[in-house]
Coordinates of C-alpha atoms and ligand atoms in Angstrom, one line a residue:
M1 CA 0.5 -0.1 -0.1
R2 CA 3.3 2.3 0.8
D3 CA 3.8 2.4 -3.1
E4 CA 0.0 2.9 -3.8
L5 CA 0.1 5.8 -1.2
R6 CA 3.1 7.5 -2.8
N7 CA 1.8 7.4 -6.2
L8 CA -1.3 8.9 -5.2
R9 CA 0.6 11.7 -3.4
S10 CA 2.6 12.9 -6.0
R11 CA 0.1 12.9 -8.5
I12 CA -1.0 16.2 -6.4
D13 CA 1.0 19.6 -6.4
H14 CA 0.0 21.4 -3.5
P15 CA -0.8 21.1 0.5
I16 CA -3.2 18.5 1.7
R17 CA -4.6 18.8 4.8
L18 CA -6.6 16.8 6.6
V19 CA -8.2 18.0 10.0
S20 CA -9.2 16.0 13.1
L21 CA -11.8 17.3 15.3
E22 CA -12.3 15.1 18.4
I23 CA -15.0 16.5 20.7
G24 CA -13.4 16.6 25.2
E25 CA -10.4 14.8 25.5
H26 CA -10.1 10.2 25.1
P27 CA -7.3 8.7 26.5
S28 CA -8.7 6.7 24.1
A29 CA -8.4 8.6 21.3
A30 CA -4.9 9.2 21.0
V31 CA -3.5 6.2 20.4
Y32 CA -5.1 6.4 16.8
M33 CA -5.1 9.8 15.9
R34 CA -1.1 9.5 17.1
N35 CA -0.9 6.3 14.8
Q36 CA -2.6 9.5 12.2
R37 CA -0.8 11.7 12.6
R38 CA 2.3 9.5 12.1
A39 CA 0.8 7.2 8.7
A40 CA -0.4 11.7 7.6
E41 CA 3.4 12.9 8.1
N42 CA 5.2 10.3 6.0
V43 CA 2.9 10.7 3.1
G44 CA 2.6 14.5 3.2
I45 CA -0.5 14.8 3.9
E46 CA -1.1 17.9 6.9
F47 CA -2.6 16.0 9.7
Q48 CA -4.1 19.3 11.3
E49 CA -6.1 18.3 14.4
V50 CA -8.5 20.4 16.8
R51 CA -10.5 19.9 19.8
L52 CA -13.9 21.2 21.0
P53 CA -14.5 21.4 24.8
A54 CA -16.5 18.6 26.1
D55 CA -19.8 20.7 26.2
C56 CA -19.6 22.5 22.8
P57 CA -23.6 23.2 21.9
Q58 CA -23.6 20.7 18.5
A59 CA -24.9 24.0 16.1
E60 CA -21.3 25.1 17.3
V61 CA -20.1 21.9 16.2
L62 CA -22.0 21.7 12.6
R63 CA -20.4 25.5 12.3
H64 CA -17.0 24.7 11.7
I65 CA -17.8 22.0 10.2
E66 CA -19.2 24.2 7.6
L67 CA -16.4 26.5 6.9
W68 CA -14.1 22.8 6.9
N69 CA -17.0 21.9 3.9
F70 CA -15.5 25.9 2.3
D71 CA -12.4 25.5 3.3
E72 CA -10.4 25.1 -0.4
D73 CA -7.7 24.3 1.7
V74 CA -8.9 21.2 3.7
H75 CA -8.8 17.8 1.6
G76 CA -10.5 16.0 4.9
I77 CA -12.1 15.6 7.9
L78 CA -12.2 13.1 10.5
V79 CA -14.2 12.5 13.2
Q80 CA -13.1 11.2 16.2
R81 CA -14.9 9.4 18.8
P82 CA -16.3 9.1 21.3
M83 CA -18.3 11.7 21.8
P84 CA -19.6 13.3 24.1
D85 CA -23.7 12.2 24.6
H86 CA -25.2 15.7 24.0
I87 CA -23.3 14.8 20.4
D88 CA -25.2 13.3 17.3
V89 CA -22.3 10.8 15.4
R90 CA -25.3 10.9 12.6
I91 CA -26.0 14.5 13.0
I92 CA -22.4 15.4 12.6
Q93 CA -21.0 12.6 10.1
S94 CA -24.3 13.6 7.2
H95 CA -22.8 17.6 7.8
I96 CA -19.5 16.7 6.6
A97 CA -19.2 17.6 2.3
A98 CA -19.1 14.2 0.8
E99 CA -15.7 14.8 -1.1
K100 CA -14.3 15.8 2.3
D101 CA -15.6 12.4 3.5
V102 CA -12.8 10.9 4.4
E103 CA -14.2 7.9 7.1
G104 CA -16.6 7.3 4.0
M105 CA -19.6 7.6 6.1
T106 CA -22.1 10.3 5.1
P107 CA -25.1 8.9 2.6
W108 CA -24.2 9.9 0.3
N109 CA -20.5 7.9 -0.2
M110 CA -22.3 4.9 2.0
G111 CA -25.7 4.4 -0.6
T112 CA -22.4 4.4 -3.7
I113 CA -21.3 1.1 -2.1
L114 CA -24.4 -0.3 -3.5
Y115 CA -23.7 0.6 -7.2
R116 CA -20.2 -0.4 -6.3
Q117 CA -16.9 0.6 -5.3
P118 CA -17.3 5.0 -3.8
D119 CA -14.7 6.6 -3.8
L120 CA -14.8 7.0 -0.6
A121 CA -15.8 3.9 1.0
P122 CA -15.7 3.2 5.1
C123 CA -11.5 2.2 6.1
T124 CA -12.1 -0.3 7.9
A125 CA -14.7 -2.1 5.4
A126 CA -12.3 -1.4 2.2
A127 CA -9.3 -2.3 4.5
A128 CA -10.6 -6.1 5.3
M129 CA -11.1 -5.8 1.7
K130 CA -7.5 -4.6 1.3
L131 CA -5.9 -7.9 2.7
L132 CA -8.4 -10.6 1.8
E133 CA -7.1 -8.7 -1.8
K134 CA -2.9 -8.6 -1.6
S135 CA -2.9 -12.8 0.6
E136 CA -5.1 -13.6 -3.2
V137 CA -8.1 -15.3 -1.3
D138 CA -10.5 -16.0 -4.0
L139 CA -14.0 -14.7 -3.9
Q140 CA -16.1 -15.1 -5.8
G141 CA -18.0 -18.3 -5.5
A142 CA -17.3 -18.7 -2.1
E143 CA -18.7 -19.3 1.7
A144 CA -18.2 -15.5 3.2
V145 CA -19.8 -14.7 6.9
V146 CA -19.5 -11.4 8.3
V147 CA -20.3 -11.4 12.1
G148 CA -21.8 -7.4 13.0
H149 CA -23.8 -6.0 10.9
S150 CA -22.6 -2.8 12.0
E151 CA -23.0 0.8 9.5
I152 CA -19.2 1.4 9.1
V153 CA -18.1 -2.2 9.5
G154 CA -20.5 -5.4 9.3
K155 CA -22.9 -4.5 6.3
P156 CA -20.5 -2.1 4.3
I157 CA -18.3 -5.6 4.0
A158 CA -21.4 -7.7 3.0
M159 CA -22.5 -5.5 0.2
F160 CA -17.9 -5.5 -1.2
L161 CA -18.1 -9.7 -0.2
L162 CA -21.9 -9.6 -2.6
H163 CA -19.9 -7.1 -5.4
H164 CA -17.6 -10.0 -5.8
L165 CA -19.8 -12.8 -5.9
S166 CA -18.6 -14.7 -2.2
T167 CA -22.2 -16.5 -0.9
V168 CA -23.2 -14.0 1.2
T169 CA -24.3 -14.1 5.2
V170 CA -24.5 -11.9 7.7
C171 CA -24.8 -13.4 11.9
H172 CA -25.6 -10.5 14.5
V173 CA -27.4 -10.2 18.0
G174 CA -30.4 -12.7 16.5
T175 CA -28.1 -15.3 14.9
R176 CA -29.7 -18.4 16.5
D177 CA -26.8 -20.5 16.2
L178 CA -23.5 -18.2 14.9
A179 CA -21.5 -21.7 15.0
A180 CA -23.2 -23.6 12.6
H181 CA -22.7 -20.9 9.9
T182 CA -19.3 -20.5 10.9
K183 CA -18.7 -24.0 10.3
R184 CA -19.4 -23.1 6.8
A185 CA -17.7 -20.8 5.6
D186 CA -14.9 -20.9 3.3
I187 CA -14.3 -16.5 5.1
V188 CA -15.2 -15.2 8.0
V189 CA -15.0 -11.5 9.3
V190 CA -15.8 -10.6 12.7
A191 CA -16.8 -7.4 13.8
V192 CA -18.1 -7.3 16.6
G193 CA -16.3 -5.8 20.3
K194 CA -15.8 -9.3 23.0
A195 CA -12.8 -10.9 22.8
G196 CA -13.2 -14.8 22.5
L197 CA -16.2 -14.8 20.5
V198 CA -14.6 -17.1 17.9
T199 CA -13.4 -19.9 18.3
G200 CA -11.1 -22.4 16.6
D201 CA -13.8 -25.5 16.9
M202 CA -16.4 -22.5 15.3
L203 CA -14.3 -23.0 11.6
R204 CA -14.1 -24.9 9.4
E205 CA -10.1 -26.2 8.6
G206 CA -8.5 -24.0 5.9
A207 CA -10.5 -21.1 6.8
V208 CA -9.3 -17.3 6.0
V209 CA -10.3 -15.2 9.4
V210 CA -10.1 -11.3 9.0
D211 CA -10.8 -10.6 13.2
I212 CA -11.8 -6.4 13.2
G213 CA -13.1 -6.6 16.8
I214 CA -10.6 -4.4 19.6
N215 CA -10.9 -5.6 22.8
V216 CA -9.0 -3.9 26.3
T217 CA -8.7 -6.9 28.3
P218 CA -6.1 -6.8 30.8
D219 CA -4.0 -9.1 29.1
G220 CA -3.8 -6.6 26.6
M221 CA -5.6 -5.7 23.3
V222 CA -7.5 -8.5 21.9
G223 CA -10.2 -8.6 18.9
D224 CA -13.1 -10.8 18.7
C225 CA -11.1 -15.1 17.7
D226 CA -9.6 -17.0 20.1
F227 CA -6.1 -16.4 18.3
D228 CA -5.0 -19.7 19.5
T229 CA -6.6 -21.7 18.4
C230 CA -8.3 -19.5 16.1
S231 CA -4.8 -20.1 14.4
K232 CA -4.7 -23.4 15.0
V233 CA -7.4 -24.2 12.2
A234 CA -7.4 -21.2 10.1
A235 CA -6.1 -20.9 7.4
Q236 CA -4.3 -17.2 7.5
I237 CA -6.4 -15.2 10.3
T238 CA -5.5 -11.6 10.8
P239 CA -3.5 -10.7 14.0
V240 CA -4.7 -8.2 16.2
P241 CA -3.7 -5.5 17.6
G242 CA -0.8 -5.8 14.5
G243 CA -4.0 -6.9 11.4
V244 CA -6.5 -4.8 10.5
G245 CA -6.1 -1.9 12.8
P246 CA -3.4 -0.4 10.5
V247 CA -5.0 -1.5 6.7
T248 CA -7.2 1.0 8.3
V249 CA -5.5 3.7 8.6
A250 CA -3.5 3.6 5.2
I251 CA -6.8 3.4 3.4
L252 CA -7.8 6.5 5.9
M253 CA -5.0 8.3 4.2
R254 CA -6.2 6.7 0.7
N255 CA -9.2 8.6 1.0
T256 CA -7.7 11.6 1.7
L257 CA -5.3 12.0 -1.6
V258 CA -8.2 10.5 -3.7
A259 CA -10.7 13.2 -2.3
A260 CA -7.3 16.1 -2.3
G261 CA -7.3 14.8 -6.2
L262 CA -10.9 14.4 -7.0
A263 CA -10.4 18.5 -5.4
E264 CA -7.9 19.5 -7.7
A265 CA -10.2 17.3 -10.9
A266 CA -12.6 19.6 -10.3
S267 CA -11.2 23.4 -9.7
V268 CA -9.9 22.9 -13.6
Ligands
NAP1 P1 -20.5 -2.2 16.4 O1 -21.1 -0.9 15.3 O2 -21.4 -2.4 17.7 O3 -21.0 -3.3 16.5 C1 -20.5 -4.3 16.8 C2 -21.7 -5.7 16.2 O4 -22.3 -6.6 16.3 C3 -23.5 -5.5 15.6 O5 -23.6 -5.5 14.8 C4 -23.8 -6.1 16.7 O6 -25.8 -6.9 16.6 C5 -23.4 -7.2 16.6 N1 -23.4 -7.9 17.4 C6 -22.8 -8.2 19.1 N2 -23.3 -9.0 19.2 C7 -22.6 -10.3 19.1 C8 -23.3 -11.6 19.2 N3 -23.3 -12.3 20.3 N4 -22.7 -12.3 17.7 C9 -23.2 -11.5 16.6 N5 -23.4 -10.6 16.8 C10 -23.2 -9.6 17.2 O7 -19.2 -2.5 16.3 P2 -18.8 -1.7 14.5 O8 -18.3 -0.2 14.9 O9 -18.9 -2.5 13.1 O10 -16.7 -2.7 15.1 C11 -16.8 -3.9 15.5 C12 -15.2 -3.5 16.2 O11 -14.9 -4.0 15.6 C13 -15.3 -3.2 17.9 O12 -14.5 -3.9 18.6 C14 -14.7 -1.9 16.8 O13 -13.8 -1.7 17.7 C15 -13.9 -3.0 16.1 N6 -13.5 -1.8 14.8 C16 -12.1 -1.7 14.9 C17 -12.0 -0.9 13.6 C18 -10.9 -0.8 13.1 O14 -9.8 -0.3 12.4 N7 -9.5 -2.6 12.9 C19 -12.7 -0.2 13.4 C20 -13.3 0.1 13.6 C21 -14.6 -1.1 14.5 P3 -26.8 -5.7 16.9 O15 -26.2 -4.0 16.9 O16 -27.9 -6.3 16.7 O17 -26.4 -5.2 18.6

């Protein structure tokens, strides 16, 4: 991906700015922001951190977003989570101009997933697909099980897999027998946020497992899959940390470069 990012950057000859908005202060977001800043600097993107106070009214947040929407020097707008309870993340996200929505979460960018690959895809879902592509996993005709159906991760991944002609099953809290589904899958993508949800005995021998979950436990950060048992059965499995996370950050940078490129093309 490094070469892809360098190549995209080399085609744009003006400064590129990504604004990162944080409301209040969150130690958990600090780690993500450090990684994002480092990745941005590595590819020549200016990472501008803006922190508004925790009690900032929602209308004030929206005013900031409007200013960035119209600022030609801003190419991407990133919203850090969590947000204070009085802020509706959906309203904030929907307010971002679709062409600067580098997280791919506005209704427009989400909607374009139905028409196949959007310019700005949701980063984690795109990262999971990038890992499958780079691992040369044959998606056409594969039985794919996605565990978790959130708007930003599970649903877009299910749609992307469908575009590749996988036969997709989506599991969620209403699923009666999770193991019955995962056991017959060639590809298992897990995005729930429950450590140890999927264990080796729930997988088919030789399955490919993409573990998106992030769980902080007394033993450190782990995914949703029990790595010790799953890795004995799976042909390939992404580790946590160090698997989907860094690729998600790389996709965020790619989206920012794509947004900057689109803005440049629109201005000529
Ligand atoms: P989310 O919005 O909380 O969604 C979790 C999903 O899991 C929901 O669809 C939920 O269903 C489903 N679920 C809950 N319990 C389940 C169970 N027992 N069996 C099957 N499905 C179940 O979380 P998210 O934003 O999608 O994130 C999921 C995980 O990925 C989290 O651990 C998050 O930290 C991690 N994540 C990682 C990255 C990365 O870059 N690596 C990025 C984003 C998120 P209901 O809605 O029906 O309850």
